[in-house]
Amino acid sequence: MIKTTLLLLLLLPITVFAQDLGKIKGINARHFQLKSQKDSIDFLLINDEIGKKKPVLLFCQGSHPFPLIITYDDGYKFYPALSAFNYDQLARDYHLVIISMPKTPVDVNAKKLNSSNLVVRDPAIANSWTKAFLDANYFENYVNRARKVIGYLAKQKWVDRKHISILGHSQGAKVAVGAAVGNRNVFKVGFFSGNPYGRLDQTFRVLRNSALTGKRPQAEVQTEIDRYYKVWEDVVKHPNDRKEEYDFSNRNWISFEKSIMPSLLKLDMPLYVAYGTEDPVAIMCDMIPIEFTAAKKTNLTMKAYVGLEHNFREVSSDGVIHDDKIHWQEAIEEFVKWLKL
C-alpha cells in the first residue's frame, strides 16, 4: 500500500503557483514569481507595462550568481545583467524579461556582494558560492526554469504570444537554445558569445590563446591543461558530487560539457548567432554555418564582430581590452533589426 501511494505521488504533476508581486520600489520593474514545492523562479518585467500588449524578449544571463537588482545605500538600484546596453530603449518595443539565477536573491545590497557583485557566502572570499546555488547550478535546471517562464508568459493577455523570443549570452546562450528546442511558444532565438561545444573546449581554447598571445608561458599553460585532465577524471567518476573544488560542482561541469550543437541543429525557428572574433570562448561559432550547411538547414543568421571580445569590447593589437569601447548596444540593435524581419 505504501509503495502504491508513493508511486501515485510521483505521478502527480508538480503544482506551480504564479504570483504577480507588483512593482519594485525604486526601479521601473515588475516582479513575478513561479513557486513550486522545490523551487521559486523569480523574474522581472523591465519597464512595467502590463497594460500594453507587446512581443517578449527573454534574456538569459551568463554563469555567475548576479542578483537581478543591486541596491546601494543611497537608494540607487540597477540591473547588473543589463547594464551594458540601453534596456529602456529595448523595453519600449518589447516586454523585456530577465530570470533570476537559481537560489539567488532578487534584490541585494551592494555591501553584501563580493568585489564582482556576486552573491556569495562570504564577500571576502571571491568564489564562496552558497550551497543552495551549487546544488541548483546545472544546465537542465536552467532550461526547465526558462521553459516554465515562457509557458507562463504565453498565457498572459499583455503578451503577443506569436512573438516570444529568447536571447542568451555566454552560458545563457546555451540555456536559450535548450529552452527553445521543440518549444512552439518560441518565435526566434539569439545566441550571443556562446560556445557550441563543451566547457572544456572553451577552457582549453582560452588557455592556449593566453600562451599564443604571450600572456602566459607555454609550459605553465600545459601544466594547467594536464591538471584539467585529472579534474575531468574525477568529475566523470563522481558526476553528482556537489563539492566546489573546481569552482562549480561536478554536476555543473557534466551538464555544461555537453555540446549544444545537436540542439542548435534541432531548432526550427530562426537562429541569430553573434560573437567577437577576439573571443576564444566563442570562436568555434565559426563552425556553426558548416554544420548547418551539412544538415541542409537555412534558418541561421551569423554576425561576427571583428576585433571584439566576449563582451563586445574592442581589443587592440597588443591584446589590451578597452572597457570604454564597448559595442553591446550595437550588437543588441542589430539583433532587434533581425527580430523585426
Tab-separated table of N, CA and C in Angstrom, residues 330-341:
chain	number	residue	atom	x	y	z
A	330	GLU	N	25.368	48.210	-30.001
A	330	GLU	CA	25.355	47.915	-31.436
A	330	GLU	C	24.885	46.480	-31.689
A	331	ALA	N	25.390	45.542	-30.882
A	331	ALA	CA	25.013	44.136	-31.047
A	331	ALA	C	23.522	43.931	-30.797
A	332	ILE	N	23.000	44.602	-29.771
A	332	ILE	CA	21.567	44.495	-29.459
A	332	ILE	C	20.730	45.105	-30.574
A	333	GLU	N	21.132	46.263	-31.058
A	333	GLU	CA	20.354	46.929	-32.110
A	333	GLU	C	20.312	46.104	-33.392
A	334	GLU	N	21.425	45.477	-33.757
A	334	GLU	CA	21.447	44.618	-34.942
A	334	GLU	C	20.542	43.404	-34.742
A	335	PHE	N	20.560	42.867	-33.544
A	335	PHE	CA	19.708	41.720	-33.222
A	335	PHE	C	18.233	42.092	-33.313
A	336	VAL	N	17.884	43.254	-32.787
A	336	VAL	CA	16.484	43.696	-32.809
A	336	VAL	C	16.010	43.936	-34.240
A	337	LYS	N	16.875	44.481	-35.083
A	337	LYS	CA	16.511	44.639	-36.502
A	337	LYS	C	16.144	43.288	-37.103
A	338	TRP	N	16.934	42.281	-36.773
A	338	TRP	CA	16.671	40.926	-37.271
A	338	TRP	C	15.366	40.368	-36.691
A	339	LEU	N	15.115	40.649	-35.401
A	339	LEU	CA	13.870	40.182	-34.778
A	339	LEU	C	12.644	40.701	-35.516
A	340	LYS	N	12.751	41.924	-36.029
A	340	LYS	CA	11.598	42.578	-36.651
A	340	LYS	C	11.397	42.196	-38.113
A	341	LEU	N	12.307	41.408	-38.665
A	341	LEU	CA	12.157	40.991	-40.063
A	341	LEU	C	10.960	40.063	-40.249
